[in-house]
Amino acid sequence: MLEMTHEIRGDVLILRPAKRIDSSTAKSFEEQANALVDAGPAKVVIDFSAVDYISSAGLRVVLTTAKRAKSAGGALTLSGVSSNVKEVFDVSGFATIFGMHDTDEQAIAALKS
């Protein structure tokens, strides 16, 4: 099971997964993210500052979470992406799909603009 906390800041949901998002934790990540997006704000920041690895299974969950947020009238962006995780986003081409910001505050500002 993936360790994840979350916070609602105004009209923005911040998801904070931890450690590794791979084939063994992606289902848990998806279930938790879906439940929170369905229940809360549709503007979503995924804070990757505590994530040290993401696999293609994890990338798929980020993409499906973004689609879910968009269909609810919101959007998704990322914050705190480490160089290791960013490399996976770059190689997969996902870096061009999602905004990446250093801090939650910058990500929230991007969602509000």
Short mmCIF file of N, CA and C in Angstrom, two decimals, residues 24-75:
data_model
loop_
_atom_site.label_atom_id
_atom_site.label_comp_id
_atom_site.label_asym_id
_atom_site.label_seq_id
_atom_site.Cartn_x
_atom_site.Cartn_y
_atom_site.Cartn_z
N SER A 24 3.73 -2.31 -7.56
CA SER A 24 3.17 -2.84 -6.32
C SER A 24 2.37 -1.79 -5.54
N THR A 25 2.56 -0.50 -5.84
CA THR A 25 1.85 0.55 -5.10
C THR A 25 0.92 1.39 -5.98
N ALA A 26 0.98 1.23 -7.29
CA ALA A 26 0.20 2.07 -8.20
C ALA A 26 -1.31 1.91 -7.98
N LYS A 27 -1.78 0.70 -7.74
CA LYS A 27 -3.22 0.49 -7.54
C LYS A 27 -3.70 1.24 -6.30
N SER A 28 -2.93 1.18 -5.22
CA SER A 28 -3.28 1.90 -4.00
C SER A 28 -3.28 3.41 -4.25
N PHE A 29 -2.27 3.89 -4.97
CA PHE A 29 -2.19 5.31 -5.32
C PHE A 29 -3.41 5.72 -6.12
N GLU A 30 -3.77 4.92 -7.11
CA GLU A 30 -4.92 5.24 -7.96
C GLU A 30 -6.22 5.27 -7.16
N GLU A 31 -6.43 4.27 -6.31
CA GLU A 31 -7.66 4.21 -5.51
C GLU A 31 -7.77 5.42 -4.58
N GLN A 32 -6.67 5.75 -3.90
CA GLN A 32 -6.69 6.89 -2.98
C GLN A 32 -6.89 8.20 -3.75
N ALA A 33 -6.16 8.38 -4.84
CA ALA A 33 -6.27 9.61 -5.63
C ALA A 33 -7.67 9.77 -6.20
N ASN A 34 -8.24 8.69 -6.75
CA ASN A 34 -9.59 8.76 -7.32
C ASN A 34 -10.61 9.16 -6.27
N ALA A 35 -10.55 8.55 -5.10
CA ALA A 35 -11.50 8.86 -4.04
C ALA A 35 -11.39 10.32 -3.61
N LEU A 36 -10.17 10.82 -3.50
CA LEU A 36 -9.98 12.21 -3.06
C LEU A 36 -10.40 13.20 -4.14
N VAL A 37 -10.07 12.92 -5.40
CA VAL A 37 -10.47 13.82 -6.49
C VAL A 37 -11.99 13.82 -6.63
N ASP A 38 -12.61 12.66 -6.51
CA ASP A 38 -14.07 12.58 -6.62
C ASP A 38 -14.76 13.33 -5.48
N ALA A 39 -14.17 13.33 -4.31
CA ALA A 39 -14.80 13.94 -3.14
C ALA A 39 -14.45 15.41 -2.96
N GLY A 40 -13.31 15.82 -3.53
CA GLY A 40 -12.83 17.16 -3.19
C GLY A 40 -12.68 18.06 -4.38
N PRO A 41 -11.85 19.07 -4.21
CA PRO A 41 -11.61 20.02 -5.30
C PRO A 41 -11.03 19.31 -6.53
N ALA A 42 -11.37 19.83 -7.70
CA ALA A 42 -10.90 19.24 -8.96
C ALA A 42 -9.56 19.83 -9.40
N LYS A 43 -9.09 20.87 -8.71
CA LYS A 43 -7.75 21.38 -8.97
C LYS A 43 -6.81 20.58 -8.08
N VAL A 44 -5.83 19.92 -8.70
CA VAL A 44 -5.00 18.96 -7.97
C VAL A 44 -3.52 19.25 -8.18
N VAL A 45 -2.78 19.24 -7.07
CA VAL A 45 -1.32 19.27 -7.09
C VAL A 45 -0.86 17.93 -6.54
N ILE A 46 0.02 17.27 -7.26
CA ILE A 46 0.68 16.09 -6.69
C ILE A 46 2.08 16.53 -6.29
N ASP A 47 2.34 16.50 -4.99
CA ASP A 47 3.63 16.91 -4.42
C ASP A 47 4.52 15.66 -4.37
N PHE A 48 5.53 15.65 -5.21
CA PHE A 48 6.42 14.50 -5.32
C PHE A 48 7.66 14.62 -4.44
N SER A 49 7.71 15.56 -3.51
CA SER A 49 8.93 15.78 -2.73
C SER A 49 9.35 14.58 -1.90
N ALA A 50 8.42 13.70 -1.54
CA ALA A 50 8.77 12.51 -0.75
C ALA A 50 8.84 11.24 -1.60
N VAL A 51 8.75 11.39 -2.93
CA VAL A 51 8.80 10.23 -3.83
C VAL A 51 10.21 10.13 -4.41
N ASP A 52 10.82 8.94 -4.27
CA ASP A 52 12.15 8.77 -4.84
C ASP A 52 12.19 7.91 -6.09
N TYR A 53 11.04 7.32 -6.47
CA TYR A 53 11.00 6.51 -7.69
C TYR A 53 9.57 6.44 -8.21
N ILE A 54 9.43 6.50 -9.52
CA ILE A 54 8.13 6.28 -10.16
C ILE A 54 8.35 5.42 -11.40
N SER A 55 7.50 4.42 -11.57
CA SER A 55 7.57 3.54 -12.74
C SER A 55 6.50 3.95 -13.74
N SER A 56 6.44 3.23 -14.85
CA SER A 56 5.41 3.51 -15.85
C SER A 56 4.01 3.30 -15.27
N ALA A 57 3.87 2.37 -14.34
CA ALA A 57 2.57 2.16 -13.69
C ALA A 57 2.16 3.40 -12.91
N GLY A 58 3.12 4.04 -12.26
CA GLY A 58 2.85 5.27 -11.53
C GLY A 58 2.52 6.42 -12.47
N LEU A 59 3.23 6.49 -13.59
CA LEU A 59 2.95 7.54 -14.59
C LEU A 59 1.52 7.42 -15.10
N ARG A 60 1.08 6.19 -15.32
CA ARG A 60 -0.29 5.96 -15.79
C ARG A 60 -1.29 6.51 -14.79
N VAL A 61 -1.02 6.32 -13.50
CA VAL A 61 -1.94 6.83 -12.47
C VAL A 61 -1.96 8.36 -12.48
N VAL A 62 -0.80 8.98 -12.66
CA VAL A 62 -0.76 10.45 -12.75
C VAL A 62 -1.62 10.91 -13.93
N LEU A 63 -1.49 10.24 -15.06
CA LEU A 63 -2.26 10.60 -16.25
C LEU A 63 -3.76 10.40 -16.02
N THR A 64 -4.16 9.28 -15.45
CA THR A 64 -5.59 9.05 -15.22
C THR A 64 -6.15 10.00 -14.18
N THR A 65 -5.34 10.37 -13.19
CA THR A 65 -5.78 11.35 -12.19
C THR A 65 -5.98 12.71 -12.85
N ALA A 66 -5.08 13.07 -13.75
CA ALA A 66 -5.21 14.34 -14.48
C ALA A 66 -6.49 14.35 -15.32
N LYS A 67 -6.77 13.24 -15.99
CA LYS A 67 -7.99 13.16 -16.80
C LYS A 67 -9.23 13.26 -15.92
N ARG A 68 -9.19 12.63 -14.75
CA ARG A 68 -10.32 12.67 -13.82
C ARG A 68 -10.55 14.11 -13.33
N ALA A 69 -9.46 14.79 -12.98
CA ALA A 69 -9.56 16.18 -12.53
C ALA A 69 -10.12 17.06 -13.64
N LYS A 70 -9.62 16.87 -14.86
CA LYS A 70 -10.08 17.68 -15.99
C LYS A 70 -11.56 17.45 -16.27
N SER A 71 -12.01 16.20 -16.19
CA SER A 71 -13.42 15.91 -16.46
C SER A 71 -14.33 16.50 -15.39
N ALA A 72 -13.77 16.79 -14.22
CA ALA A 72 -14.54 17.42 -13.14
C ALA A 72 -14.41 18.95 -13.19
N GLY A 73 -13.78 19.47 -14.26
CA GLY A 73 -13.66 20.91 -14.42
C GLY A 73 -12.40 21.50 -13.82
N GLY A 74 -11.45 20.66 -13.45
CA GLY A 74 -10.22 21.14 -12.84
C GLY A 74 -9.01 20.88 -13.70
N ALA A 75 -7.87 20.73 -13.04
CA ALA A 75 -6.60 20.48 -13.73
C ALA A 75 -5.64 19.87 -12.72
#
